Amino acid sequence: MGQNDIMSTAEDFADQFLRVTKQYLPHVARLCLISTFLEDGIRMWFQWSEQRDYIDGTWNCGYFLASIFVFINLFGQLSGCILVLSRNFVQYACFGLFGIIALQTIAYSILWDLKFLMRNLALGGGLLLLLAESRSEGKSMFAGVPTMRESSPKQYMQLGGRVLLVLMFMTLLHFDMNFFSILQNIVGTALIILVAIGFKTKLAALTLVIWLFGINIYFNAFWTIPAYKPMHDFLKYDFFQTMSVIGGLLLVVALGPGGVSMDEKKKEW
């Protein structure tokens, strides 16, 4: 079997997967995407005093302001998740969750930790794709009305979302000289470039979903660590952040790459 035959078979599989799951895939994607906000909001409730004391100790802002910070995180994340899952005021929910990401980036000094900063930016990329999807739903009520080409804001949201999502994979690259690490880096880099430029996008994104899910289950198995150990919370945080990026990639599979992509340009050639 030649290279073109293998690629055609893989694309046929991706198309068949999308046809079978098209009714459910967007719902699964949204649930995965908001999972890190949902988990963090619940954690704020159960670890209220610990989070308050940490913020007070770090910023010396007093218990009142520290409590306000925890409340904003708890309420903002849980309400945003409810709105996204119920498909109500999704754009406002996304902007609110963007604000939570920015707030946490500053409060927890993530700005100076490149790995965590890139993961937060990847999470923002998933929210951009969710915003793009909400714009699609808003226009669907006029499905029978002739329209101009896809609106530029939505196209660039999808482009920005794809580019930011690949930052997650840059944090997974290993610079070891063993064969497996080299192979993983080469294949992973090729796939993230394909997603970023929008070439064979659905196939590349679906492959990344499978790869990232496997890595997440293997490396971030927080359920194997006793809850009282700090590593449990660290792995749990990593696990749900990765699930959110998987949700963003599933939105790419469901929606396609958008107008600013090589896949879209090929239709004009």
Short mmCIF file of C-alpha atoms in Angstrom, two decimals:
data_model
loop_
_atom_site.label_atom_id
_atom_site.label_comp_id
_atom_site.label_asym_id
_atom_site.label_seq_id
_atom_site.Cartn_x
_atom_site.Cartn_y
_atom_site.Cartn_z
CA MET A 1 0.00 0.00 0.00
CA GLY A 2 1.45 3.37 -1.07
CA GLN A 3 1.69 6.54 0.97
CA ASN A 4 -1.28 8.11 -0.85
CA ASP A 5 -3.38 5.01 -0.17
CA ILE A 6 -2.55 5.13 3.54
CA MET A 7 -3.44 8.84 3.69
CA SER A 8 -6.70 8.27 1.83
CA THR A 9 -7.63 5.41 4.16
CA ALA A 10 -6.87 7.57 7.21
CA GLU A 11 -8.94 10.47 5.83
CA ASP A 12 -11.82 8.10 5.07
CA PHE A 13 -11.66 6.88 8.67
CA ALA A 14 -11.73 10.46 9.98
CA ASP A 15 -14.71 11.31 7.75
CA GLN A 16 -16.55 8.17 8.83
CA PHE A 17 -15.84 8.98 12.49
CA LEU A 18 -17.25 12.48 12.00
CA ARG A 19 -20.38 11.20 10.28
CA VAL A 20 -21.08 8.70 13.04
CA THR A 21 -20.40 11.13 15.91
CA LYS A 22 -21.55 14.46 14.46
CA GLN A 23 -24.62 14.58 16.72
CA TYR A 24 -22.58 14.00 19.88
CA LEU A 25 -19.09 15.30 19.14
CA PRO A 26 -19.76 19.02 19.82
CA HIS A 27 -21.35 18.16 23.19
CA VAL A 28 -18.40 15.96 24.17
CA ALA A 29 -16.00 18.66 22.97
CA ARG A 30 -17.68 21.35 25.07
CA LEU A 31 -17.74 19.12 28.17
CA CYS A 32 -14.03 18.32 27.78
CA LEU A 33 -13.20 21.96 27.16
CA ILE A 34 -14.86 23.28 30.31
CA SER A 35 -13.73 20.35 32.48
CA THR A 36 -10.71 22.19 33.91
CA PHE A 37 -12.88 25.18 34.89
CA LEU A 38 -15.46 22.87 36.43
CA GLU A 39 -12.83 20.97 38.44
CA ASP A 40 -11.12 24.17 39.55
CA GLY A 41 -14.41 25.78 40.60
CA ILE A 42 -15.32 22.74 42.70
CA ARG A 43 -11.81 22.72 44.19
CA MET A 44 -12.24 26.37 45.21
CA TRP A 45 -15.28 25.32 47.23
CA PHE A 46 -13.58 22.43 49.03
CA GLN A 47 -10.24 24.23 49.47
CA TRP A 48 -11.61 27.70 50.22
CA SER A 49 -9.44 28.36 53.26
CA GLU A 50 -6.26 26.98 51.65
CA GLN A 51 -6.72 29.08 48.52
CA ARG A 52 -7.57 32.18 50.58
CA ASP A 53 -4.51 31.72 52.79
CA TYR A 54 -2.27 31.19 49.75
CA ILE A 55 -3.44 34.39 48.03
CA ASP A 56 -3.18 36.35 51.28
CA GLY A 57 0.31 35.00 51.95
CA THR A 58 1.50 35.65 48.39
CA TRP A 59 0.05 39.13 47.90
CA ASN A 60 -0.39 40.24 51.54
CA CYS A 61 -3.83 41.55 50.59
CA GLY A 62 -5.78 40.54 53.68
CA TYR A 63 -8.43 37.87 54.24
CA PHE A 64 -11.27 39.92 52.77
CA LEU A 65 -9.68 40.54 49.35
CA ALA A 66 -8.31 36.99 49.28
CA SER A 67 -11.83 35.66 49.96
CA ILE A 68 -13.21 37.86 47.17
CA PHE A 69 -10.61 36.36 44.81
CA VAL A 70 -11.65 32.81 45.72
CA PHE A 71 -15.35 33.68 45.35
CA ILE A 72 -14.80 35.22 41.90
CA ASN A 73 -12.95 32.09 40.80
CA LEU A 74 -15.60 29.77 42.21
CA PHE A 75 -18.65 31.65 40.93
CA GLY A 76 -17.10 32.72 37.62
CA GLN A 77 -15.97 29.24 36.66
CA LEU A 78 -19.04 27.29 37.77
CA SER A 79 -21.51 29.77 36.26
CA GLY A 80 -19.49 29.89 33.02
CA CYS A 81 -19.54 26.10 32.79
CA ILE A 82 -23.31 25.99 33.37
CA LEU A 83 -23.91 28.60 30.64
CA VAL A 84 -21.68 26.79 28.14
CA LEU A 85 -23.26 23.40 28.76
CA SER A 86 -26.81 24.81 28.65
CA ARG A 87 -25.94 26.82 25.46
CA ASN A 88 -27.10 30.10 27.02
CA PHE A 89 -25.11 33.34 26.71
CA VAL A 90 -22.09 31.33 25.55
CA GLN A 91 -20.19 34.38 24.36
CA TYR A 92 -20.53 36.08 27.75
CA ALA A 93 -19.49 32.84 29.46
CA CYS A 94 -16.38 32.63 27.27
CA PHE A 95 -15.38 36.22 28.05
CA GLY A 96 -15.86 35.50 31.74
CA LEU A 97 -13.67 32.40 31.52
CA PHE A 98 -11.03 34.41 29.61
CA GLY A 99 -11.06 36.79 32.58
CA ILE A 100 -10.57 33.89 35.01
CA ILE A 101 -7.55 32.69 33.01
CA ALA A 102 -6.03 36.18 33.08
CA LEU A 103 -6.76 36.58 36.80
CA GLN A 104 -5.18 33.24 37.69
CA THR A 105 -2.19 33.88 35.45
CA ILE A 106 -1.37 36.97 37.52
CA ALA A 107 -2.46 35.74 40.96
CA TYR A 108 -0.56 32.45 40.78
CA SER A 109 2.50 33.99 39.04
CA ILE A 110 1.96 31.74 36.00
CA LEU A 111 3.21 34.63 33.84
CA TRP A 112 6.79 33.74 34.81
CA ASP A 113 6.46 29.98 34.31
CA LEU A 114 6.73 29.34 30.57
CA LYS A 115 5.25 25.83 30.67
CA PHE A 116 2.13 26.84 32.62
CA LEU A 117 1.79 30.06 30.62
CA MET A 118 1.76 28.12 27.34
CA ARG A 119 -0.86 25.76 28.74
CA ASN A 120 -3.04 28.67 29.82
CA LEU A 121 -2.70 30.18 26.35
CA ALA A 122 -3.70 26.81 24.85
CA LEU A 123 -6.75 26.85 27.11
CA GLY A 124 -7.56 30.31 25.76
CA GLY A 125 -7.30 28.85 22.26
CA GLY A 126 -10.00 26.34 23.14
CA LEU A 127 -12.24 29.17 24.33
CA LEU A 128 -11.66 31.02 21.05
CA LEU A 129 -12.89 27.95 19.16
CA LEU A 130 -15.92 27.82 21.46
CA LEU A 131 -16.62 31.46 20.64
CA ALA A 132 -16.37 30.65 16.93
CA GLU A 133 -18.83 27.78 17.38
CA SER A 134 -21.29 30.06 19.19
CA ARG A 135 -21.13 32.49 16.25
CA SER A 136 -21.96 29.60 13.91
CA GLU A 137 -24.99 28.70 16.01
CA GLY A 138 -26.10 32.31 16.04
CA LYS A 139 -26.09 32.39 12.25
CA SER A 140 -27.76 28.99 11.82
CA MET A 141 -31.23 30.53 12.26
CA PHE A 142 -30.70 32.25 8.90
CA ALA A 143 -29.54 29.06 7.19
CA GLY A 144 -31.87 29.57 4.23
CA VAL A 145 -30.76 33.12 3.54
CA PRO A 146 -27.93 33.71 1.01
CA THR A 147 -24.90 35.24 2.76
CA MET A 148 -21.49 36.58 1.96
CA ARG A 149 -18.42 34.48 2.73
CA GLU A 150 -17.82 33.38 6.30
CA SER A 151 -17.33 36.39 8.54
CA SER A 152 -13.74 37.41 9.15
CA PRO A 153 -13.99 37.53 12.98
CA LYS A 154 -15.04 33.88 13.09
CA GLN A 155 -12.29 32.86 10.64
CA TYR A 156 -9.61 34.53 12.69
CA MET A 157 -11.01 33.16 15.95
CA GLN A 158 -10.60 29.68 14.50
CA LEU A 159 -7.09 30.48 13.27
CA GLY A 160 -6.09 31.95 16.63
CA GLY A 161 -7.65 29.01 18.47
CA ARG A 162 -5.74 26.47 16.35
CA VAL A 163 -2.42 28.27 16.79
CA LEU A 164 -2.85 28.63 20.56
CA LEU A 165 -3.91 24.99 20.97
CA VAL A 166 -0.61 23.74 19.59
CA LEU A 167 1.23 25.45 22.45
CA MET A 168 0.08 22.56 24.66
CA PHE A 169 2.08 20.13 22.55
CA MET A 170 5.20 22.24 22.73
CA THR A 171 5.19 21.61 26.51
CA LEU A 172 5.14 17.85 25.83
CA LEU A 173 8.27 17.75 23.67
CA HIS A 174 11.17 15.84 25.24
CA PHE A 175 14.75 16.52 24.28
CA ASP A 176 16.07 13.07 25.12
CA MET A 177 18.15 11.17 22.61
CA ASN A 178 16.29 7.86 22.84
CA PHE A 179 14.42 6.59 19.80
CA PHE A 180 10.90 6.89 21.25
CA SER A 181 11.36 10.54 22.28
CA ILE A 182 12.80 11.48 18.90
CA LEU A 183 9.95 9.71 17.06
CA GLN A 184 7.35 11.32 19.32
CA ASN A 185 8.85 14.78 18.78
CA ILE A 186 8.98 14.40 15.00
CA VAL A 187 5.44 13.02 14.64
CA GLY A 188 4.00 15.44 17.21
CA THR A 189 5.66 18.46 15.61
CA ALA A 190 4.41 17.47 12.15
CA LEU A 191 0.85 17.11 13.45
CA ILE A 192 0.79 20.42 15.33
CA ILE A 193 2.11 22.21 12.23
CA LEU A 194 -0.69 20.65 10.14
CA VAL A 195 -3.31 21.81 12.66
CA ALA A 196 -1.80 25.31 12.88
CA ILE A 197 -1.74 25.88 9.11
CA GLY A 198 -5.05 24.06 8.56
CA PHE A 199 -3.86 21.28 6.24
CA LYS A 200 -5.52 17.85 6.55
CA THR A 201 -6.87 19.50 9.67
CA LYS A 202 -9.55 17.09 10.82
CA LEU A 203 -7.30 14.05 10.42
CA ALA A 204 -4.37 15.76 12.16
CA ALA A 205 -6.57 17.05 15.00
CA LEU A 206 -8.20 13.64 15.52
CA THR A 207 -4.77 11.97 15.61
CA LEU A 208 -3.61 14.53 18.19
CA VAL A 209 -6.73 13.84 20.28
CA ILE A 210 -5.91 10.13 20.40
CA TRP A 211 -2.22 10.77 21.12
CA LEU A 212 -2.85 13.40 23.78
CA PHE A 213 -5.54 11.33 25.49
CA GLY A 214 -3.13 8.38 25.76
CA ILE A 215 -0.37 10.60 27.16
CA ASN A 216 -2.82 12.17 29.61
CA ILE A 217 -4.05 8.83 30.98
CA TYR A 218 -0.49 7.50 31.31
CA PHE A 219 1.36 10.49 32.75
CA ASN A 220 -1.39 12.31 34.69
CA ALA A 221 -3.03 9.38 36.49
CA PHE A 222 -3.83 11.40 39.62
CA TRP A 223 -6.23 8.69 40.84
CA THR A 224 -3.22 6.46 41.57
CA ILE A 225 -1.79 9.00 44.04
CA PRO A 226 -3.27 9.37 47.58
CA ALA A 227 -5.34 12.56 47.87
CA TYR A 228 -3.24 13.93 50.75
CA LYS A 229 -0.07 14.08 48.64
CA PRO A 230 0.69 17.36 46.77
CA MET A 231 1.41 15.37 43.58
CA HIS A 232 -2.26 14.33 43.49
CA ASP A 233 -3.45 17.94 43.01
CA PHE A 234 -0.63 18.70 40.56
CA LEU A 235 -1.47 15.73 38.32
CA LYS A 236 -5.19 16.44 38.63
CA TYR A 237 -4.63 20.02 37.46
CA ASP A 238 -2.54 18.79 34.52
CA PHE A 239 -5.09 16.10 33.64
CA PHE A 240 -8.06 18.44 33.38
CA GLN A 241 -6.11 21.16 31.55
CA THR A 242 -5.13 18.54 29.00
CA MET A 243 -8.74 17.39 28.71
CA SER A 244 -9.72 20.99 27.94
CA VAL A 245 -7.21 21.13 25.09
CA ILE A 246 -8.58 17.79 23.85
CA GLY A 247 -12.01 19.46 23.85
CA GLY A 248 -10.63 22.29 21.73
CA LEU A 249 -9.18 19.81 19.25
CA LEU A 250 -12.50 17.97 19.09
CA LEU A 251 -14.12 21.30 18.17
CA VAL A 252 -11.59 21.58 15.34
CA VAL A 253 -12.61 18.09 14.19
CA ALA A 254 -16.31 18.98 14.42
CA LEU A 255 -16.18 22.48 12.90
CA GLY A 256 -13.24 22.21 10.53
CA PRO A 257 -10.34 24.66 10.31
CA GLY A 258 -12.28 27.72 9.13
CA GLY A 259 -11.65 30.07 6.25
CA VAL A 260 -8.03 30.94 7.04
CA SER A 261 -6.54 27.53 6.31
CA MET A 262 -4.92 25.55 3.53
CA ASP A 263 -7.87 23.16 3.47
CA GLU A 264 -10.19 26.04 2.65
CA LYS A 265 -7.80 27.56 0.09
CA LYS A 266 -7.55 24.20 -1.71
CA LYS A 267 -11.26 24.50 -2.59
CA GLU A 268 -10.45 27.66 -4.55
CA TRP A 269 -7.54 26.17 -6.50
#
